[in-house]
CSV table of C-alpha atoms in Angstrom, one decimal:
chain,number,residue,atom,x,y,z
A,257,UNK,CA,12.3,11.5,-5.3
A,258,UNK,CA,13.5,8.0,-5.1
A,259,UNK,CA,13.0,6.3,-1.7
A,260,UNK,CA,15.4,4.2,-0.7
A,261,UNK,CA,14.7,1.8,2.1
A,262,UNK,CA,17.2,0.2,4.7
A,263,UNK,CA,16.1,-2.9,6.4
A,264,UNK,CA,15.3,-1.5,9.2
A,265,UNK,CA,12.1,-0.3,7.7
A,266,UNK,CA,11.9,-2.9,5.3
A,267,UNK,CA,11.4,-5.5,8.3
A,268,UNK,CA,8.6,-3.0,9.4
A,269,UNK,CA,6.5,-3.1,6.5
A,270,UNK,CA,7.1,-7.0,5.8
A,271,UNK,CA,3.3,-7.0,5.8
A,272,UNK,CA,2.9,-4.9,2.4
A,273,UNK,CA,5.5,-6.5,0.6
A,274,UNK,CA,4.6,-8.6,-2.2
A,275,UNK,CA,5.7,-12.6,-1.8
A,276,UNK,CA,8.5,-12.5,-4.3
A,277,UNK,CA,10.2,-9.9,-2.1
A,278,UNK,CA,9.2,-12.0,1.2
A,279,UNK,CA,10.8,-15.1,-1.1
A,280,UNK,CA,14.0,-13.2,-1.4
A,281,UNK,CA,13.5,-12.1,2.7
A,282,UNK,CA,14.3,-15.7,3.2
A,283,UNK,CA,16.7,-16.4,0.8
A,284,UNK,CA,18.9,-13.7,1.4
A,285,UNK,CA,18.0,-11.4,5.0
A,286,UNK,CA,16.5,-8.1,4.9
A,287,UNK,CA,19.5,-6.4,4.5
A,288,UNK,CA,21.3,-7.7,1.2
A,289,UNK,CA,16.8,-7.7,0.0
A,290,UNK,CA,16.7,-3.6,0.7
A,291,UNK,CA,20.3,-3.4,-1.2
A,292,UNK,CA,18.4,-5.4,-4.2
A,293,UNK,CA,15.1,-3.7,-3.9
A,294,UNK,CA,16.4,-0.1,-4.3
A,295,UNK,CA,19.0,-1.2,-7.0
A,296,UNK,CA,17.1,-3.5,-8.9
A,297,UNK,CA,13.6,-3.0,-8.4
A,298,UNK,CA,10.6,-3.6,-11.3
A,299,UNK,CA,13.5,-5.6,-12.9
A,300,UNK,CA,13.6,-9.1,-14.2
A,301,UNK,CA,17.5,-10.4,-14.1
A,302,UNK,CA,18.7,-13.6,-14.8
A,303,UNK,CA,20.9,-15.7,-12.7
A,304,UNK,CA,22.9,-17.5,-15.4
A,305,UNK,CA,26.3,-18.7,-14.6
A,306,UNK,CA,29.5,-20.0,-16.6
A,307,UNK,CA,29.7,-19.5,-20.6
A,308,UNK,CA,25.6,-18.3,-20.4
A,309,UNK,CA,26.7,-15.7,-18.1
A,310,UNK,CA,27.9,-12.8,-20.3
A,311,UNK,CA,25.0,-13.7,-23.2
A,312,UNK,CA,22.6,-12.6,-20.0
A,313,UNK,CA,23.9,-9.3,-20.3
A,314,UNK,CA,26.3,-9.4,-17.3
A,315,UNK,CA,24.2,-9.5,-14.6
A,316,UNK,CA,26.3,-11.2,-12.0
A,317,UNK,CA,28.9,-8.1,-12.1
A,318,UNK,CA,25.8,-5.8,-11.5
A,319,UNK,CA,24.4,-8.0,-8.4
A,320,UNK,CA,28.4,-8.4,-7.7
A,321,UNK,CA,28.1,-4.4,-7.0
A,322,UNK,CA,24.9,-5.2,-4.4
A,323,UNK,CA,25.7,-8.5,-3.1
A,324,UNK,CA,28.5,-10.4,-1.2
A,325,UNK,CA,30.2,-13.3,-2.5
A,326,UNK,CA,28.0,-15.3,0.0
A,327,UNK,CA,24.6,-13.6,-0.6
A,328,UNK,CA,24.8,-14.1,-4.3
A,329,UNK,CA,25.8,-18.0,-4.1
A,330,UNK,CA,22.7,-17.9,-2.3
A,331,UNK,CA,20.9,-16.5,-4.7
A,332,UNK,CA,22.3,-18.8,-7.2
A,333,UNK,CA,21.9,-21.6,-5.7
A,334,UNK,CA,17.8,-21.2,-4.6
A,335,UNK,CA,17.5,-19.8,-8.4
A,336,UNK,CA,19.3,-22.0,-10.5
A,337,UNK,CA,19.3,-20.7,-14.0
A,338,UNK,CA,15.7,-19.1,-14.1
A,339,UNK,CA,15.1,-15.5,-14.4
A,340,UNK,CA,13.6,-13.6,-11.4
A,341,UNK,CA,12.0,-10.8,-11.0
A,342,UNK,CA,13.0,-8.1,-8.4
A,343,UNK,CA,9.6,-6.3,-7.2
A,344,UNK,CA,9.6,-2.5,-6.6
A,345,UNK,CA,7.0,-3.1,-3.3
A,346,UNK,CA,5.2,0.1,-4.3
A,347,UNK,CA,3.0,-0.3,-1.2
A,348,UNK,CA,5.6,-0.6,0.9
A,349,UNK,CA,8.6,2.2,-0.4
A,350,UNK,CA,4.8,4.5,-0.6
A,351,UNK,CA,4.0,4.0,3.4
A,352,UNK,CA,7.8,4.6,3.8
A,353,UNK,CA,7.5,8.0,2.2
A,354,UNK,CA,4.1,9.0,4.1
A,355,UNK,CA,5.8,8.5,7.2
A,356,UNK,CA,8.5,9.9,6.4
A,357,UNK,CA,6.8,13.4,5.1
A,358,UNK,CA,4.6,12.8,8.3
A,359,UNK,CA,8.1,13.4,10.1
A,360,UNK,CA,9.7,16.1,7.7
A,361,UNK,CA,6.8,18.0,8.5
A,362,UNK,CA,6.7,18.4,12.3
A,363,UNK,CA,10.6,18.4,12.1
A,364,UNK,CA,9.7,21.4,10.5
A,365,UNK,CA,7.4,22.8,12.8
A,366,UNK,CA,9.6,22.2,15.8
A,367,UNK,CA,12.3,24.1,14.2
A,368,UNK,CA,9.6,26.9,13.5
A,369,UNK,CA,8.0,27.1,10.4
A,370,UNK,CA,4.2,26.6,10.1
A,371,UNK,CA,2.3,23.7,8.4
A,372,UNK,CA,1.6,25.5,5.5
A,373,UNK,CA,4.9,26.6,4.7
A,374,UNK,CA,6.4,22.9,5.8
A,375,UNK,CA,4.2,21.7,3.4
A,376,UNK,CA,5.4,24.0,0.6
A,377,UNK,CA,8.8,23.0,0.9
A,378,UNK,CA,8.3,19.6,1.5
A,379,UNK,CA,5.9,18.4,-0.7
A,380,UNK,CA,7.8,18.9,-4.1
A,381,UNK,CA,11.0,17.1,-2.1
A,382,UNK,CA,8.9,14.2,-1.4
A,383,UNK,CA,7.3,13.8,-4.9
A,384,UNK,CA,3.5,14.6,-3.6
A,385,UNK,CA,0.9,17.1,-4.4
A,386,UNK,CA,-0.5,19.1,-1.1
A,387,UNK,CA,-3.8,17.5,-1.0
A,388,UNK,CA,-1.9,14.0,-0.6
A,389,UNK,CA,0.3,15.9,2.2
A,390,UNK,CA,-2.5,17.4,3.8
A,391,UNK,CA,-4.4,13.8,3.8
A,392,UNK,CA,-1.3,12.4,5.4
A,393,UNK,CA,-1.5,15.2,8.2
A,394,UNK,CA,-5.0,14.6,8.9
A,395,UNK,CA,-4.8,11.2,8.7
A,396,UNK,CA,-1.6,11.8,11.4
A,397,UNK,CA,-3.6,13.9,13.6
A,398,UNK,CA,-7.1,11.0,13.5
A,399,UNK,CA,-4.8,8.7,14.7
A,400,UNK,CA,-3.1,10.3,17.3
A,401,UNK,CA,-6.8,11.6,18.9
A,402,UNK,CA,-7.7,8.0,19.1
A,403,UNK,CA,-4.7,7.2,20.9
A,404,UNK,CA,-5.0,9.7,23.3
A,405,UNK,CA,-6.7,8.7,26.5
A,406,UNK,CA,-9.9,10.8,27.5
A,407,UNK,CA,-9.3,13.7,29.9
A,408,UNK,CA,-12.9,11.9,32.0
């Protein structure tokens, strides 16, 4: 399953994104950075303009498909002609998922079914063996005790 991320959630896990990506944060917003990130990411492109712009393969009408007009001047213009390399921000697209199964699977439970049979269904959806799910839950569940204020 490939997650994509909005920038929304991109803003909330700033703090496990590698610098590059925090690089483009600034050059370009969060939202036009999720756009590249889940288009482009674990690529290197190159930003190559006039007659050295089709020997590079193209790749202004592919960031042309992600980016505005404006965004990708931007881009240009803090780039110059180097090539730059898109991270996939493993750590953070991975935390994404995790609380996102964490959700699925008491979605699931509020509709009805129990954990074990959330879990079935939504582990091979989210791309993660059981023990990983069931290490999420727990995890879940650790952190909400500690939350909790004492009943004395």
């Amino acid at each position: 399953m490939k997650i994509t991320v909005n920038h929304e959630e991109l803003a909330r896990t700033e703090d496990l994104l590698p610098e590059s990506a925090k690089v483009l944060l600034l050059i370009l917003g969060y939202p036009a950075t999720a756009r590249l990130i889940d288009r482009f990411g674990g690529v290197t492109l190159s930003a190559k303009s006039g007659a050295a712009q089709e020997r590079s393969g193209g790749v202004h009408s592919l960031l042309r498909e992600v980016l505005s007009d404006e965004e990708l001047k931007k881009l240009i213009a803090y780039l110059g002609a180097a090539q730059f390399y898109i991270p996939r921000c493993d750590a953070a697209l991975r935390q994404l998922r995790n609380t996102r199964f964490v959700a699925a699977v008491a979605e699931r439970q509020e509709a009805g079914l129990s954990i074990r049979q959330a879990m079935a269904v939504l582990c091979p959806q989210f791309g993660i063996s059981d023990r990983i799910g069931w290490q999420l839950i727990s995890k879940r569940l650790n952190q909400d005790k500690q939350t909790q204020p004492g009943l004395f």
